[in-house]
Amino acid sequence: MAVGVLLWLLLAKGFVLETVIAVTFSSRIIHRFSDEAKVHLRNNGGENVQSWPKRGSSEYFRLLLNSDLTRQKMKLGSQDQSFYPSEGSKTLSFGNDFVWLHYTWIDIGTPNVSFLVALDTGSDMFWVPCDCIECAPLSAAFYNALDRDLNQYSPSLSSSSRHLPCGHQLCNQNSNCKGFKDRCPYIKEYTSDNTSSSGFLIEDKLHLASNNATKNSIQASVILGCGRKQSGYFLEGAAPNGMLGLGPGSISVPALLAKAGLIRNSISICLNEKGSGRILFGDQGHATQRRSTPFLLDDGELLNYFVGVERFCVGSFCYKETEFKAFIDTGTSFTYLPKGVYETVVAEFEKQVHATRITSQIQSDFNCCYNASSRESNNFPPMKFTFSKNQSFIIQNPFISMDQEDTTICLAVVQSDDELITIGQNFLMGYDMVFDRENLRFGWFRSNCQDSMGESANFTSPSIGGSPDSIPSNQQQRVPNNTRSVPPAIAGKTSPKPSAAKPGLNSWHLLNSLSLICLLLFW
């Protein structure tokens, strides 16, 4: 009997051990500078392993120390740091010459090359003209605002560039790939007619400077589009040197900087009435200085910068609507209102204006125009949005001048084809805006955009002559007689999804995830 019990216990113990073993997983840890790591990265199109230091050398230990310091900075540095492009935080608008969008200079690659990119909170993709098949003219002779040529990017000329493989989790064009190691293509289509950019995705260095007391600089890895072919308005003056998508998608530059631990997941953009401003990555502003309203989420996720609209007021009259939402979009030049709201606002504006309404002589989508000077427009009724929780957003610059003499003033709103309000750049001027993706809030406060730039900002443009003060300082935007009066809405103002879709969990991504388990020290 005792022998039987003993055998039963042994069998039970074996069964338990077998069961434990059956559900136990193991993983090998490989040192980032080991021979196995070299083989893995060489086979998967990774970094240049030939430059790795010899194990045990002083260079070997120096790199390990730098890696530790970088990780420590990732944990602590993002708490109080914000960054701006190394050329300076200054943003500029060149009016109709560059389709009314705001631009900033950024440097990418090794050696660094400067690009004048448009700022677009309505999309996620960052792209520049690259090894061009069909791109906008880059010669200064094509643009009134430039005194020297714009640059073209070429991955082969940057020692820090590498093609993003199709197996990467941020590659959204797997259906056009034949294998893991193929170059990841991209096609970004915008809502403006036949306007798009296409090419391949590249990983390279973005040069940034710190806005804090240390004034240190960094080179951050970002993903950009090698825009080999553009179409539509991109060939006619809109973003001829590239587009910097600042949306909440995982491929956008702010998202990549935040994921690397370099900044808080937030950006601030300030646009003043003189056509200039500034941008800061990682800036959450001061909660005591600003008003704020929550972003509207889609199934619990932040897909676009939507906010709820409760009222749109003209003078003392308020159009009340609790179900409208507004898209905060710096990539749209003017403001779009749904048909019902547009007709009501224009009719109410007409009642309160003591000026002669006229039809503009210039082909235009602006229908609410008056014979009045710039000074007389100051007597027009004030306008404002009321967002959720009764947060008022007063519109500082609702007009546009249709001639050089400022005698024809138009209300710069356009009737939309959908039920979405799009608040474009003209209504955003005069505010320091915080797109706080970490706390899912949009914040704003009145600013001339000079109070938060600091002495560290470099305002000298590497490619544009003249002083920033040479930009017209009149409060109204002006449309020249010899150009089109209404530029397109470049960003996807009606798209319910961001430009970079979330990666799906297909077999390639699953294999990549499993391989990362074995490379814990590779980051």
XYZ file of C-alpha atoms in Angstrom:
523
model
C 0.000 0.000 0.000
C 2.801 2.412 0.914
C 4.570 1.612 -2.361
C 1.344 2.361 -4.284
C 0.899 5.712 -2.594
C 4.530 6.580 -3.304
C 4.126 5.724 -6.990
C 0.949 7.785 -7.155
C 2.707 10.788 -5.590
C 5.604 10.476 -8.021
C 3.232 10.342 -10.981
C 1.283 13.327 -9.630
C 4.517 15.286 -9.173
C 5.564 14.469 -12.717
C 2.177 15.567 -14.044
C 2.411 18.885 -12.164
C 5.939 19.495 -13.411
C 4.921 18.657 -16.939
C 1.974 21.049 -16.659
C 4.193 23.838 -15.330
C 6.722 23.257 -18.083
C 3.938 23.327 -20.651
C 2.964 26.883 -19.732
C 6.427 28.287 -19.061
C 7.994 30.572 -21.674
C 11.633 31.475 -21.946
C 13.556 34.076 -23.890
C 17.225 34.567 -24.662
C 18.758 37.954 -23.883
C 21.276 39.144 -26.444
C 23.709 41.990 -25.775
C 23.288 44.868 -28.207
C 26.978 44.684 -29.320
C 27.231 40.876 -29.484
C 28.048 38.866 -32.610
C 24.510 37.464 -32.643
C 23.115 40.982 -32.615
C 25.300 41.918 -35.579
C 24.026 38.952 -37.574
C 20.386 39.738 -36.735
C 20.614 43.428 -37.637
C 22.640 42.783 -40.793
C 20.013 40.322 -42.020
C 17.146 42.690 -41.202
C 18.472 45.881 -42.752
C 19.446 47.464 -39.437
C 22.166 49.934 -38.476
C 25.703 49.796 -39.816
C 27.250 47.094 -37.639
C 30.715 47.571 -39.147
C 31.130 50.719 -37.052
C 30.490 48.923 -33.760
C 33.380 49.156 -31.265
C 35.554 46.234 -30.270
C 34.279 44.541 -27.118
C 36.169 45.753 -24.028
C 37.642 48.831 -25.739
C 37.352 52.348 -24.339
C 34.967 53.238 -27.192
C 32.841 50.219 -26.258
C 32.415 51.390 -22.659
C 31.868 55.002 -23.760
C 28.926 53.955 -25.937
C 27.445 51.901 -23.109
C 27.714 54.913 -20.785
C 26.077 57.195 -23.371
C 23.286 54.664 -23.743
C 22.697 54.705 -19.979
C 22.668 58.506 -19.945
C 20.201 58.570 -22.825
C 17.854 56.212 -20.991
C 18.143 58.324 -17.861
C 17.338 61.451 -19.896
C 14.313 59.695 -21.338
C 12.999 59.051 -17.820
C 13.689 62.494 -16.398
C 14.387 64.934 -19.206
C 10.919 65.051 -20.702
C 9.435 66.417 -17.483
C 10.550 69.998 -18.105
C 11.993 70.109 -21.609
C 10.567 71.445 -24.816
C 12.285 71.648 -28.167
C 12.022 73.624 -31.359
C 13.636 73.129 -34.807
C 17.359 73.912 -34.782
C 16.812 76.775 -37.247
C 14.574 78.452 -34.663
C 11.032 78.231 -33.361
C 9.844 81.019 -35.667
C 6.953 80.337 -38.034
C 6.055 82.527 -41.015
C 3.209 83.004 -43.452
C 3.835 84.415 -46.916
C 0.210 85.032 -47.813
C -1.134 83.909 -51.158
C 2.357 83.246 -52.523
C 2.491 80.044 -50.437
C -1.300 79.585 -50.164
C -1.758 81.252 -46.762
C -0.303 78.371 -44.750
C 2.199 78.850 -41.922
C 5.721 77.476 -42.349
C 8.838 76.801 -40.325
C 12.398 75.796 -41.158
C 13.530 72.309 -40.136
C 16.862 70.502 -40.593
C 17.074 66.785 -41.334
C 19.817 64.318 -42.238
C 23.595 64.089 -41.863
C 24.886 66.514 -42.998
C 21.790 68.520 -42.162
C 19.693 70.054 -44.946
C 17.081 72.793 -44.380
C 13.460 72.608 -45.559
C 10.634 75.148 -45.400
C 7.706 72.944 -44.328
C 4.033 73.804 -43.809
C 2.540 73.165 -40.356
C -0.508 70.909 -40.469
C -2.362 69.722 -37.363
C -4.898 68.053 -39.665
C -2.610 65.225 -40.794
C 0.207 63.047 -39.439
C 2.584 62.545 -42.355
C 5.886 64.426 -42.478
C 7.235 64.539 -46.039
C 9.663 66.593 -48.117
C 10.466 66.623 -51.871
C 12.935 63.813 -52.420
C 14.662 62.285 -55.475
C 11.869 63.962 -57.387
C 9.915 62.455 -60.249
C 7.257 65.175 -60.054
C 7.645 67.938 -57.490
C 6.879 71.637 -57.195
C 9.504 74.033 -58.557
C 12.273 74.582 -56.027
C 13.892 77.535 -57.761
C 13.473 80.929 -56.072
C 12.521 82.373 -59.459
C 9.063 80.802 -59.122
C 8.204 82.529 -55.826
C 8.014 86.197 -54.854
C 8.975 85.501 -51.221
C 12.244 83.628 -51.852
C 15.710 84.934 -52.619
C 17.351 81.516 -52.960
C 16.419 78.012 -54.013
C 14.641 75.463 -51.851
C 16.313 72.125 -51.127
C 15.546 68.578 -52.198
C 16.198 65.602 -49.909
C 18.061 62.493 -50.999
C 18.477 59.535 -48.611
C 21.682 58.472 -50.346
C 23.329 61.751 -49.333
C 22.504 61.385 -45.625
C 24.696 58.997 -43.647
C 22.034 58.703 -40.928
C 19.159 57.716 -43.225
C 17.704 54.274 -43.734
C 14.703 53.026 -45.630
C 11.826 51.887 -43.456
C 11.183 48.204 -44.231
C 7.743 46.836 -45.032
C 7.891 44.741 -41.871
C 7.952 47.855 -39.676
C 4.861 48.362 -37.516
C 4.361 51.889 -38.912
C 4.355 50.735 -42.517
C 0.750 51.102 -43.631
C 1.153 49.854 -47.202
C 1.822 46.158 -46.618
C -0.451 45.204 -49.510
C 2.057 46.849 -51.865
C 4.999 44.991 -50.367
C 6.470 41.703 -51.515
C 8.592 41.030 -48.439
C 9.658 42.226 -45.021
C 12.762 44.007 -46.291
C 11.163 45.913 -49.155
C 11.069 49.690 -48.875
C 7.803 50.820 -47.313
C 5.831 52.957 -49.790
C 3.386 55.660 -48.781
C 0.551 57.475 -50.509
C -0.983 60.423 -48.650
C -4.104 61.887 -50.242
C -5.578 65.207 -49.095
C -9.145 66.424 -49.466
C -8.209 69.209 -51.853
C -8.902 68.070 -55.421
C -6.273 65.630 -56.693
C -3.761 66.726 -54.060
C -1.392 64.035 -52.814
C 2.174 63.058 -51.985
C 3.719 59.640 -52.551
C 7.062 57.905 -52.293
C 8.873 55.838 -49.643
C 9.223 56.127 -45.874
C 12.644 56.989 -44.467
C 14.045 57.089 -40.949
C 16.502 59.948 -40.391
C 17.593 62.559 -37.873
C 15.604 65.697 -37.080
C 17.745 68.466 -35.580
C 16.189 70.171 -32.542
C 17.273 72.733 -29.942
C 16.148 72.879 -26.331
C 14.001 75.728 -25.046
C 15.214 75.399 -21.439
C 18.190 76.973 -19.691
C 20.673 74.318 -20.879
C 20.034 75.231 -24.554
C 21.282 71.783 -25.573
C 20.613 70.324 -29.023
C 19.594 66.823 -30.039
C 19.252 64.748 -33.169
C 16.054 62.734 -32.876
C 15.120 59.807 -35.101
C 11.878 60.471 -36.966
C 10.049 58.949 -39.909
C 9.518 61.072 -42.992
C 8.198 60.580 -46.458
C 10.644 60.708 -49.346
C 8.126 62.555 -51.510
C 9.083 61.559 -55.015
C 5.787 62.581 -56.586
C 3.313 65.329 -55.620
C 0.055 66.334 -57.303
C -2.658 68.976 -57.210
C -2.089 72.097 -55.154
C 1.323 70.848 -54.031
C 2.487 71.707 -57.547
C 0.899 75.168 -57.400
C 2.476 76.815 -54.352
C 1.044 74.924 -51.378
C 3.857 73.405 -49.295
C 6.375 73.236 -52.193
C 9.142 72.196 -49.789
C 7.178 69.694 -47.698
C 4.520 69.252 -45.033
C 5.023 68.675 -41.300
C 2.016 66.688 -40.078
C 1.395 67.421 -36.389
C -1.685 65.255 -35.853
C -2.085 62.671 -33.060
C -1.216 59.634 -35.222
C 1.653 57.363 -34.172
C 3.794 58.297 -37.198
C 3.714 62.062 -36.554
C 6.865 63.795 -35.338
C 5.404 64.785 -31.905
C 4.246 61.197 -31.326
C 7.683 59.793 -32.182
C 9.474 62.320 -29.953
C 7.139 61.525 -27.063
C 7.512 57.768 -27.556
C 11.297 58.187 -27.385
C 10.884 59.931 -24.024
C 12.341 63.213 -25.247
C 9.253 65.358 -24.665
C 5.854 65.272 -23.051
C 3.185 64.267 -25.529
C 2.147 67.815 -26.349
C 2.899 70.644 -28.776
C 2.132 74.347 -28.760
C 1.682 76.589 -31.785
C 1.296 80.350 -31.698
C 0.104 82.359 -34.723
C -0.030 86.139 -34.503
C -1.863 88.668 -36.650
C 1.349 89.741 -38.410
C 1.763 86.387 -40.108
C 4.495 85.034 -37.827
C 4.539 82.832 -34.742
C 6.374 79.936 -33.138
C 6.181 76.195 -32.482
C 7.414 74.168 -29.489
C 7.495 70.376 -29.145
C 6.684 69.119 -25.636
C 5.197 72.389 -24.395
C 2.050 71.997 -22.282
C 1.718 75.710 -21.528
C 0.643 77.056 -18.169
C -2.709 75.801 -16.944
C -3.247 78.997 -14.957
C -2.901 81.155 -18.087
C -5.136 79.375 -20.551
C -8.635 78.194 -21.178
C -9.078 74.613 -22.292
C -11.624 72.130 -23.562
C -11.378 68.338 -23.920
C -10.697 66.700 -27.252
C -13.493 64.500 -28.568
C -12.454 60.852 -28.775
C -13.467 58.110 -31.212
C -13.976 54.801 -29.370
C -11.716 56.101 -26.622
C -8.919 57.140 -28.984
C -7.658 60.547 -30.120
C -7.799 60.328 -33.917
C -8.044 64.028 -34.766
C -8.129 67.353 -32.958
C -11.919 67.633 -32.592
C -13.596 69.749 -29.914
C -17.285 70.164 -29.042
C -19.093 73.367 -30.089
C -22.059 74.666 -28.106
C -22.495 78.138 -29.654
C -21.246 80.389 -32.419
C -21.909 84.011 -31.525
C -22.115 87.139 -33.673
C -22.358 90.137 -31.393
C -25.087 89.405 -28.847
C -26.702 86.712 -31.022
C -25.635 83.096 -30.447
C -26.395 80.150 -32.691
C -26.869 77.284 -30.228
C -25.991 73.755 -31.250
C -24.928 70.980 -28.904
C -24.006 68.312 -31.438
C -21.570 70.129 -33.704
C -17.895 69.454 -33.459
C -15.022 71.564 -34.709
C -11.760 70.439 -36.270
C -8.757 72.559 -35.173
C -6.665 72.552 -38.342
C -3.635 74.738 -39.060
C -3.406 73.086 -42.490
C -6.649 74.740 -43.619
C -6.234 78.382 -44.553
C -9.720 79.646 -43.720
C -12.717 78.587 -41.631
C -15.551 76.371 -42.941
C -19.099 76.257 -41.544
C -21.910 73.789 -42.344
C -24.618 75.210 -44.589
C -27.188 75.884 -41.836
C -24.677 77.546 -39.526
C -23.111 79.500 -42.385
C -26.438 80.951 -43.600
C -27.516 81.890 -40.073
C -24.187 83.509 -39.199
C -24.002 85.498 -42.448
C -27.627 86.691 -42.069
C -27.026 87.779 -38.477
C -23.758 89.458 -39.397
C -25.580 91.387 -42.116
C -28.122 92.682 -39.572
C -25.442 94.067 -37.268
C -23.048 95.585 -39.818
C -23.416 99.261 -40.690
C -21.663 99.086 -44.058
C -22.606 98.599 -47.698
C -22.570 94.983 -48.807
C -21.027 94.454 -52.236
C -19.990 91.698 -54.615
C -16.219 91.309 -54.769
C -14.657 91.915 -58.180
C -12.290 89.008 -57.565
C -13.377 85.409 -58.108
C -13.972 84.231 -54.559
C -15.838 81.864 -52.287
C -16.274 84.739 -49.839
C -19.850 85.964 -50.252
C -20.139 88.317 -47.298
C -18.171 91.391 -48.448
C -18.452 95.091 -47.617
C -17.231 98.411 -48.873
C -15.263 99.442 -45.826
C -11.723 100.316 -44.831
C -9.574 98.351 -42.401
C -10.308 100.864 -39.653
C -14.045 100.689 -40.252
C -13.946 96.905 -39.901
C -13.077 97.392 -36.236
C -16.692 98.472 -35.752
C -18.040 95.165 -37.062
C -19.677 92.877 -34.464
C -17.330 90.560 -32.516
C -17.499 86.813 -33.107
C -16.726 83.852 -30.877
C -17.114 80.102 -30.441
C -18.231 78.634 -27.146
C -16.750 75.210 -26.578
C -17.841 72.691 -23.956
C -18.046 73.840 -20.323
C -18.763 77.397 -21.516
C -15.195 78.058 -22.646
C -15.148 81.092 -24.980
C -12.830 81.291 -27.991
C -12.980 84.892 -29.273
C -12.118 85.278 -32.951
C -9.415 87.897 -33.330
C -9.168 88.093 -37.129
C -12.379 87.166 -38.981
C -11.828 89.316 -42.099
C -9.787 89.355 -45.273
C -9.002 92.352 -47.450
C -9.695 91.766 -51.144
C -7.650 94.628 -52.569
C -4.466 96.561 -51.936
C -6.372 99.656 -50.800
C -8.246 97.747 -48.078
C -11.585 99.080 -49.312
C -13.245 95.681 -49.795
C -13.476 93.614 -46.609
C -14.907 90.071 -46.590
C -15.891 87.792 -43.757
C -13.361 84.976 -44.160
C -15.680 82.003 -43.744
C -16.630 79.472 -46.415
C -19.669 77.218 -46.632
C -18.739 73.589 -46.046
C -20.144 70.552 -47.843
C -20.465 68.567 -44.611
C -21.668 68.987 -41.037
C -18.215 69.602 -39.610
C -16.901 72.995 -38.533
C -13.269 73.451 -39.539
C -11.468 76.222 -37.681
C -8.645 77.249 -39.982
C -5.613 79.456 -39.535
C -7.415 82.765 -39.961
C -9.562 82.154 -36.844
C -6.621 80.760 -34.855
C -4.461 83.874 -35.109
C -3.732 85.787 -31.933
C -3.547 82.692 -29.751
C -0.942 80.469 -28.203
C -2.551 77.039 -28.685
C -1.647 73.883 -26.783
C -2.442 70.500 -28.312
C -2.049 68.468 -25.124
C -2.253 64.896 -26.366
C -1.137 63.550 -22.984
C -4.133 65.002 -21.131
C -6.423 65.010 -24.192
C -7.143 68.737 -24.075
C -6.945 71.763 -26.359
C -5.811 74.950 -24.607
C -5.423 78.569 -25.694
C -4.609 82.045 -24.434
C -4.097 85.444 -26.060
C -0.504 86.008 -27.103
C 1.641 88.025 -29.491
C 3.823 84.901 -29.820
C 6.928 86.727 -28.609
C 6.519 86.102 -24.886
C 7.278 82.377 -25.020
C 10.003 82.105 -27.641
C 12.930 83.156 -25.501
C 16.383 84.272 -26.539
C 17.297 80.765 -27.653
C 15.175 80.995 -30.790
C 17.097 81.651 -33.991
C 14.991 83.731 -36.346
C 17.490 83.939 -39.182
C 16.079 82.139 -42.176
C 18.642 80.104 -44.128
C 16.728 80.567 -47.376
C 14.572 83.673 -47.184
C 15.893 87.210 -47.285
C 14.572 90.181 -45.373
C 13.398 90.759 -41.850
C 10.376 89.017 -40.358
C 9.000 92.501 -39.758
C 8.671 92.981 -43.507
C 5.499 90.875 -43.445
C 2.401 93.125 -43.716
C 1.214 94.059 -40.251
C -2.372 94.996 -41.087
C -4.919 93.033 -39.126
C -6.699 91.695 -42.201
C -5.173 89.123 -44.490
C -4.857 90.544 -48.005
C -5.523 88.858 -51.328
C -3.569 90.358 -54.268
C -5.512 91.228 -57.408
C -3.467 89.000 -59.668
C -3.832 85.759 -57.710
C -6.597 83.422 -56.679
C -8.452 84.661 -53.649
C -9.278 81.420 -51.863
C -6.547 78.818 -51.370
C -7.495 75.191 -50.853
C -7.973 73.407 -47.582
C -4.857 71.276 -47.688
C -5.419 69.099 -44.641
C -8.048 66.400 -44.520
C -10.765 68.463 -42.895
C -13.517 65.870 -43.295
C -11.559 62.675 -42.843
C -12.644 60.736 -39.740
C -9.297 58.991 -39.554
C -5.739 60.313 -39.204
C -3.408 60.123 -42.166
C -1.463 57.209 -40.724
C -3.774 54.335 -39.856
C -3.032 52.203 -36.847
C -0.976 49.177 -37.803
C -2.893 45.937 -37.959
C -1.805 42.801 -36.127
C -0.920 40.712 -39.177
C 1.612 37.894 -39.268
C 4.509 40.217 -40.125
C 3.855 42.423 -37.122
C 3.433 39.364 -34.864
C 6.793 37.985 -35.984
C 8.419 41.374 -35.414
C 6.931 41.544 -31.919
C 8.285 38.089 -31.058
C 11.722 39.016 -32.361
C 11.746 42.131 -30.179
C 11.339 39.950 -27.079
C 14.756 38.503 -27.849
C 16.335 41.937 -28.305
C 15.520 43.693 -25.070
C 18.735 45.665 -25.015
C 18.628 46.879 -28.603
C 16.739 50.119 -28.401
